[in-house]
Amino acid sequence: MGEAATFVKASTLGGIIPSLHSAKALAGAIINGGNYEKELGNLKREMRIHLKIRRALDRFSDADYDALLKMMNKESVKKLLKEHSRDEYSGNSFALKLLMAQPLLTKFLFKAL
């Protein structure tokens, strides 16, 4: 489970939350006689998103980081980040809201491809 199962966020190297999610998936599979791999569906999706973020960040130059920080410092972005928990940050609807709050972030989408 967790770090032992390589469920570490590639973007932050955090493993505590993924460990808890994988433990919950395992418990659910055992208690309900379900499929552990199926129970891990959302966690695996989130891990793929974090890997894409890591790959994009690996391509950033110092100028890219400076530009990103300036964009994220915009009041509309700060307001959005305050209104949502970090558990919501990886969802598609949050990403769309973030792009609406700061359209210039689309510049970095190509780095993630």
mmCIF file with all atom_site columns, C-alpha atoms in Angstrom:
data_model
loop_
_atom_site.group_PDB
_atom_site.id
_atom_site.type_symbol
_atom_site.label_atom_id
_atom_site.label_alt_id
_atom_site.label_comp_id
_atom_site.label_asym_id
_atom_site.label_entity_id
_atom_site.label_seq_id
_atom_site.pdbx_PDB_ins_code
_atom_site.Cartn_x
_atom_site.Cartn_y
_atom_site.Cartn_z
_atom_site.occupancy
_atom_site.B_iso_or_equiv
_atom_site.pdbx_formal_charge
_atom_site.auth_seq_id
_atom_site.auth_comp_id
_atom_site.auth_asym_id
_atom_site.auth_atom_id
_atom_site.pdbx_PDB_model_num
ATOM 1   C CA . MET A 1 1   ? 0.000   0.000  0.000   1.00 0.00 ? 1   MET A CA 1
ATOM 2   C CA . GLY A 1 2   ? 1.002   3.631  -0.416  1.00 0.00 ? 2   GLY A CA 1
ATOM 3   C CA . GLU A 1 3   ? 4.699   4.189  -0.996  1.00 0.00 ? 3   GLU A CA 1
ATOM 4   C CA . ALA A 1 4   ? 5.369   0.443  -0.906  1.00 0.00 ? 4   ALA A CA 1
ATOM 5   C CA . ALA A 1 5   ? 2.923   0.084  -3.793  1.00 0.00 ? 5   ALA A CA 1
ATOM 6   C CA . THR A 1 6   ? 4.566   3.072  -5.545  1.00 0.00 ? 6   THR A CA 1
ATOM 7   C CA . PHE A 1 7   ? 1.581   5.329  -4.922  1.00 0.00 ? 7   PHE A CA 1
ATOM 8   C CA . VAL A 1 8   ? 3.652   8.482  -4.516  1.00 0.00 ? 8   VAL A CA 1
ATOM 9   C CA . LYS A 1 9   ? 2.602   11.737 -6.139  1.00 0.00 ? 9   LYS A CA 1
ATOM 10  C CA . ALA A 1 10  ? 5.208   12.465 -8.789  1.00 0.00 ? 10  ALA A CA 1
ATOM 11  C CA . SER A 1 11  ? 4.523   16.186 -8.515  1.00 0.00 ? 11  SER A CA 1
ATOM 12  C CA . THR A 1 12  ? 5.152   16.486 -4.763  1.00 0.00 ? 12  THR A CA 1
ATOM 13  C CA . LEU A 1 13  ? 6.682   13.135 -3.783  1.00 0.00 ? 13  LEU A CA 1
ATOM 14  C CA . GLY A 1 14  ? 3.947   12.895 -1.153  1.00 0.00 ? 14  GLY A CA 1
ATOM 15  C CA . GLY A 1 15  ? 2.788   9.431  -0.236  1.00 0.00 ? 15  GLY A CA 1
ATOM 16  C CA . ILE A 1 16  ? 0.688   9.751  2.921   1.00 0.00 ? 16  ILE A CA 1
ATOM 17  C CA . ILE A 1 17  ? -2.641  10.599 1.282   1.00 0.00 ? 17  ILE A CA 1
ATOM 18  C CA . PRO A 1 18  ? -2.216  8.038  -1.526  1.00 0.00 ? 18  PRO A CA 1
ATOM 19  C CA . SER A 1 19  ? -1.328  5.474  1.164   1.00 0.00 ? 19  SER A CA 1
ATOM 20  C CA . LEU A 1 20  ? -4.582  6.170  2.962   1.00 0.00 ? 20  LEU A CA 1
ATOM 21  C CA . HIS A 1 21  ? -6.556  5.942  -0.283  1.00 0.00 ? 21  HIS A CA 1
ATOM 22  C CA . SER A 1 22  ? -4.912  2.658  -1.220  1.00 0.00 ? 22  SER A CA 1
ATOM 23  C CA . ALA A 1 23  ? -5.587  1.278  2.280   1.00 0.00 ? 23  ALA A CA 1
ATOM 24  C CA . LYS A 1 24  ? -9.236  2.280  1.953   1.00 0.00 ? 24  LYS A CA 1
ATOM 25  C CA . ALA A 1 25  ? -9.409  0.577  -1.458  1.00 0.00 ? 25  ALA A CA 1
ATOM 26  C CA . LEU A 1 26  ? -7.840  -2.584 -0.044  1.00 0.00 ? 26  LEU A CA 1
ATOM 27  C CA . ALA A 1 27  ? -10.193 -2.629 2.939   1.00 0.00 ? 27  ALA A CA 1
ATOM 28  C CA . GLY A 1 28  ? -13.167 -2.123 0.623   1.00 0.00 ? 28  GLY A CA 1
ATOM 29  C CA . ALA A 1 29  ? -12.043 -4.972 -1.605  1.00 0.00 ? 29  ALA A CA 1
ATOM 30  C CA . ILE A 1 30  ? -11.569 -7.309 1.369   1.00 0.00 ? 30  ILE A CA 1
ATOM 31  C CA . ILE A 1 31  ? -14.787 -6.400 3.184   1.00 0.00 ? 31  ILE A CA 1
ATOM 32  C CA . ASN A 1 32  ? -16.992 -6.326 0.087   1.00 0.00 ? 32  ASN A CA 1
ATOM 33  C CA . GLY A 1 33  ? -15.240 -9.111 -1.784  1.00 0.00 ? 33  GLY A CA 1
ATOM 34  C CA . GLY A 1 34  ? -14.465 -6.615 -4.515  1.00 0.00 ? 34  GLY A CA 1
ATOM 35  C CA . ASN A 1 35  ? -11.611 -6.129 -6.916  1.00 0.00 ? 35  ASN A CA 1
ATOM 36  C CA . TYR A 1 36  ? -8.670  -4.189 -5.449  1.00 0.00 ? 36  TYR A CA 1
ATOM 37  C CA . GLU A 1 37  ? -7.526  -2.997 -8.887  1.00 0.00 ? 37  GLU A CA 1
ATOM 38  C CA . LYS A 1 38  ? -11.006 -1.655 -9.620  1.00 0.00 ? 38  LYS A CA 1
ATOM 39  C CA . GLU A 1 39  ? -11.157 0.007  -6.204  1.00 0.00 ? 39  GLU A CA 1
ATOM 40  C CA . LEU A 1 40  ? -7.900  1.792  -7.066  1.00 0.00 ? 40  LEU A CA 1
ATOM 41  C CA . GLY A 1 41  ? -9.386  3.391  -10.190 1.00 0.00 ? 41  GLY A CA 1
ATOM 42  C CA . ASN A 1 42  ? -9.611  6.971  -8.894  1.00 0.00 ? 42  ASN A CA 1
ATOM 43  C CA . LEU A 1 43  ? -6.244  6.782  -7.175  1.00 0.00 ? 43  LEU A CA 1
ATOM 44  C CA . LYS A 1 44  ? -4.543  5.545  -10.333 1.00 0.00 ? 44  LYS A CA 1
ATOM 45  C CA . ARG A 1 45  ? -6.171  8.366  -12.303 1.00 0.00 ? 45  ARG A CA 1
ATOM 46  C CA . GLU A 1 46  ? -4.860  10.898 -9.802  1.00 0.00 ? 46  GLU A CA 1
ATOM 47  C CA . MET A 1 47  ? -1.373  9.370  -9.938  1.00 0.00 ? 47  MET A CA 1
ATOM 48  C CA . ARG A 1 48  ? -1.393  9.713  -13.747 1.00 0.00 ? 48  ARG A CA 1
ATOM 49  C CA . ILE A 1 49  ? -2.362  13.380 -13.425 1.00 0.00 ? 49  ILE A CA 1
ATOM 50  C CA . HIS A 1 50  ? 0.504   14.003 -10.990 1.00 0.00 ? 50  HIS A CA 1
ATOM 51  C CA . LEU A 1 51  ? 2.917   12.259 -13.337 1.00 0.00 ? 51  LEU A CA 1
ATOM 52  C CA . LYS A 1 52  ? 1.817   14.564 -16.178 1.00 0.00 ? 52  LYS A CA 1
ATOM 53  C CA . ILE A 1 53  ? 2.319   17.567 -13.906 1.00 0.00 ? 53  ILE A CA 1
ATOM 54  C CA . ARG A 1 54  ? 5.813   16.329 -12.965 1.00 0.00 ? 54  ARG A CA 1
ATOM 55  C CA . ARG A 1 55  ? 6.736   15.802 -16.614 1.00 0.00 ? 55  ARG A CA 1
ATOM 56  C CA . ALA A 1 56  ? 5.530   19.297 -17.475 1.00 0.00 ? 56  ALA A CA 1
ATOM 57  C CA . LEU A 1 57  ? 7.469   20.836 -14.588 1.00 0.00 ? 57  LEU A CA 1
ATOM 58  C CA . ASP A 1 58  ? 10.598  18.978 -15.678 1.00 0.00 ? 58  ASP A CA 1
ATOM 59  C CA . ARG A 1 59  ? 10.404  20.908 -18.956 1.00 0.00 ? 59  ARG A CA 1
ATOM 60  C CA . PHE A 1 60  ? 10.089  24.315 -17.274 1.00 0.00 ? 60  PHE A CA 1
ATOM 61  C CA . SER A 1 61  ? 12.810  26.900 -17.550 1.00 0.00 ? 61  SER A CA 1
ATOM 62  C CA . ASP A 1 62  ? 13.466  29.438 -14.801 1.00 0.00 ? 62  ASP A CA 1
ATOM 63  C CA . ALA A 1 63  ? 11.492  31.957 -16.866 1.00 0.00 ? 63  ALA A CA 1
ATOM 64  C CA . ASP A 1 64  ? 8.554   29.528 -17.018 1.00 0.00 ? 64  ASP A CA 1
ATOM 65  C CA . TYR A 1 65  ? 8.530   29.190 -13.223 1.00 0.00 ? 65  TYR A CA 1
ATOM 66  C CA . ASP A 1 66  ? 8.655   32.979 -12.843 1.00 0.00 ? 66  ASP A CA 1
ATOM 67  C CA . ALA A 1 67  ? 5.756   33.396 -15.275 1.00 0.00 ? 67  ALA A CA 1
ATOM 68  C CA . LEU A 1 68  ? 3.732   30.670 -13.551 1.00 0.00 ? 68  LEU A CA 1
ATOM 69  C CA . LEU A 1 69  ? 4.172   32.275 -10.139 1.00 0.00 ? 69  LEU A CA 1
ATOM 70  C CA . LYS A 1 70  ? 3.103   35.664 -11.498 1.00 0.00 ? 70  LYS A CA 1
ATOM 71  C CA . MET A 1 71  ? 0.012   34.108 -13.077 1.00 0.00 ? 71  MET A CA 1
ATOM 72  C CA . MET A 1 72  ? -0.888  32.202 -9.914  1.00 0.00 ? 72  MET A CA 1
ATOM 73  C CA . ASN A 1 73  ? -0.562  35.409 -7.877  1.00 0.00 ? 73  ASN A CA 1
ATOM 74  C CA . LYS A 1 74  ? -3.572  36.925 -9.645  1.00 0.00 ? 74  LYS A CA 1
ATOM 75  C CA . GLU A 1 75  ? -6.447  37.662 -7.230  1.00 0.00 ? 75  GLU A CA 1
ATOM 76  C CA . SER A 1 76  ? -8.956  35.546 -9.175  1.00 0.00 ? 76  SER A CA 1
ATOM 77  C CA . VAL A 1 77  ? -6.622  32.543 -8.929  1.00 0.00 ? 77  VAL A CA 1
ATOM 78  C CA . LYS A 1 78  ? -5.968  33.063 -5.217  1.00 0.00 ? 78  LYS A CA 1
ATOM 79  C CA . LYS A 1 79  ? -9.713  33.318 -4.598  1.00 0.00 ? 79  LYS A CA 1
ATOM 80  C CA . LEU A 1 80  ? -10.322 30.076 -6.480  1.00 0.00 ? 80  LEU A CA 1
ATOM 81  C CA . LEU A 1 81  ? -7.599  28.260 -4.534  1.00 0.00 ? 81  LEU A CA 1
ATOM 82  C CA . LYS A 1 82  ? -9.096  29.459 -1.240  1.00 0.00 ? 82  LYS A CA 1
ATOM 83  C CA . GLU A 1 83  ? -12.589 28.269 -2.227  1.00 0.00 ? 83  GLU A CA 1
ATOM 84  C CA . HIS A 1 84  ? -11.552 24.676 -2.978  1.00 0.00 ? 84  HIS A CA 1
ATOM 85  C CA . SER A 1 85  ? -9.805  22.008 -0.951  1.00 0.00 ? 85  SER A CA 1
ATOM 86  C CA . ARG A 1 86  ? -6.604  20.585 -2.351  1.00 0.00 ? 86  ARG A CA 1
ATOM 87  C CA . ASP A 1 87  ? -8.442  17.304 -2.907  1.00 0.00 ? 87  ASP A CA 1
ATOM 88  C CA . GLU A 1 88  ? -10.425 19.079 -5.624  1.00 0.00 ? 88  GLU A CA 1
ATOM 89  C CA . TYR A 1 89  ? -7.386  20.454 -7.468  1.00 0.00 ? 89  TYR A CA 1
ATOM 90  C CA . SER A 1 90  ? -6.919  17.449 -9.740  1.00 0.00 ? 90  SER A CA 1
ATOM 91  C CA . GLY A 1 91  ? -10.468 17.420 -11.087 1.00 0.00 ? 91  GLY A CA 1
ATOM 92  C CA . ASN A 1 92  ? -11.342 18.505 -14.612 1.00 0.00 ? 92  ASN A CA 1
ATOM 93  C CA . SER A 1 93  ? -13.903 21.048 -13.418 1.00 0.00 ? 93  SER A CA 1
ATOM 94  C CA . PHE A 1 94  ? -11.295 22.694 -11.200 1.00 0.00 ? 94  PHE A CA 1
ATOM 95  C CA . ALA A 1 95  ? -8.811  22.833 -14.069 1.00 0.00 ? 95  ALA A CA 1
ATOM 96  C CA . LEU A 1 96  ? -11.420 24.542 -16.229 1.00 0.00 ? 96  LEU A CA 1
ATOM 97  C CA . LYS A 1 97  ? -12.195 27.067 -13.478 1.00 0.00 ? 97  LYS A CA 1
ATOM 98  C CA . LEU A 1 98  ? -8.477  27.727 -13.079 1.00 0.00 ? 98  LEU A CA 1
ATOM 99  C CA . LEU A 1 99  ? -8.053  28.338 -16.802 1.00 0.00 ? 99  LEU A CA 1
ATOM 100 C CA . MET A 1 100 ? -11.039 30.681 -16.752 1.00 0.00 ? 100 MET A CA 1
ATOM 101 C CA . ALA A 1 101 ? -9.521  32.589 -13.823 1.00 0.00 ? 101 ALA A CA 1
ATOM 102 C CA . GLN A 1 102 ? -6.136  32.788 -15.574 1.00 0.00 ? 102 GLN A CA 1
ATOM 103 C CA . PRO A 1 103 ? -6.371  32.019 -19.323 1.00 0.00 ? 103 PRO A CA 1
ATOM 104 C CA . LEU A 1 104 ? -2.627  32.576 -19.787 1.00 0.00 ? 104 LEU A CA 1
ATOM 105 C CA . LEU A 1 105 ? -2.064  29.249 -18.004 1.00 0.00 ? 105 LEU A CA 1
ATOM 106 C CA . THR A 1 106 ? -2.915  27.554 -21.304 1.00 0.00 ? 106 THR A CA 1
ATOM 107 C CA . LYS A 1 107 ? 0.649   28.458 -22.294 1.00 0.00 ? 107 LYS A CA 1
ATOM 108 C CA . PHE A 1 108 ? 1.828   25.650 -20.018 1.00 0.00 ? 108 PHE A CA 1
ATOM 109 C CA . LEU A 1 109 ? -0.579  23.001 -21.323 1.00 0.00 ? 109 LEU A CA 1
ATOM 110 C CA . PHE A 1 110 ? 1.734   22.208 -24.214 1.00 0.00 ? 110 PHE A CA 1
ATOM 111 C CA . LYS A 1 111 ? 4.554   21.413 -21.804 1.00 0.00 ? 111 LYS A CA 1
ATOM 112 C CA . ALA A 1 112 ? 2.378   18.640 -20.337 1.00 0.00 ? 112 ALA A CA 1
ATOM 113 C CA . LEU A 1 113 ? 1.960   16.869 -23.668 1.00 0.00 ? 113 LEU A CA 1
#
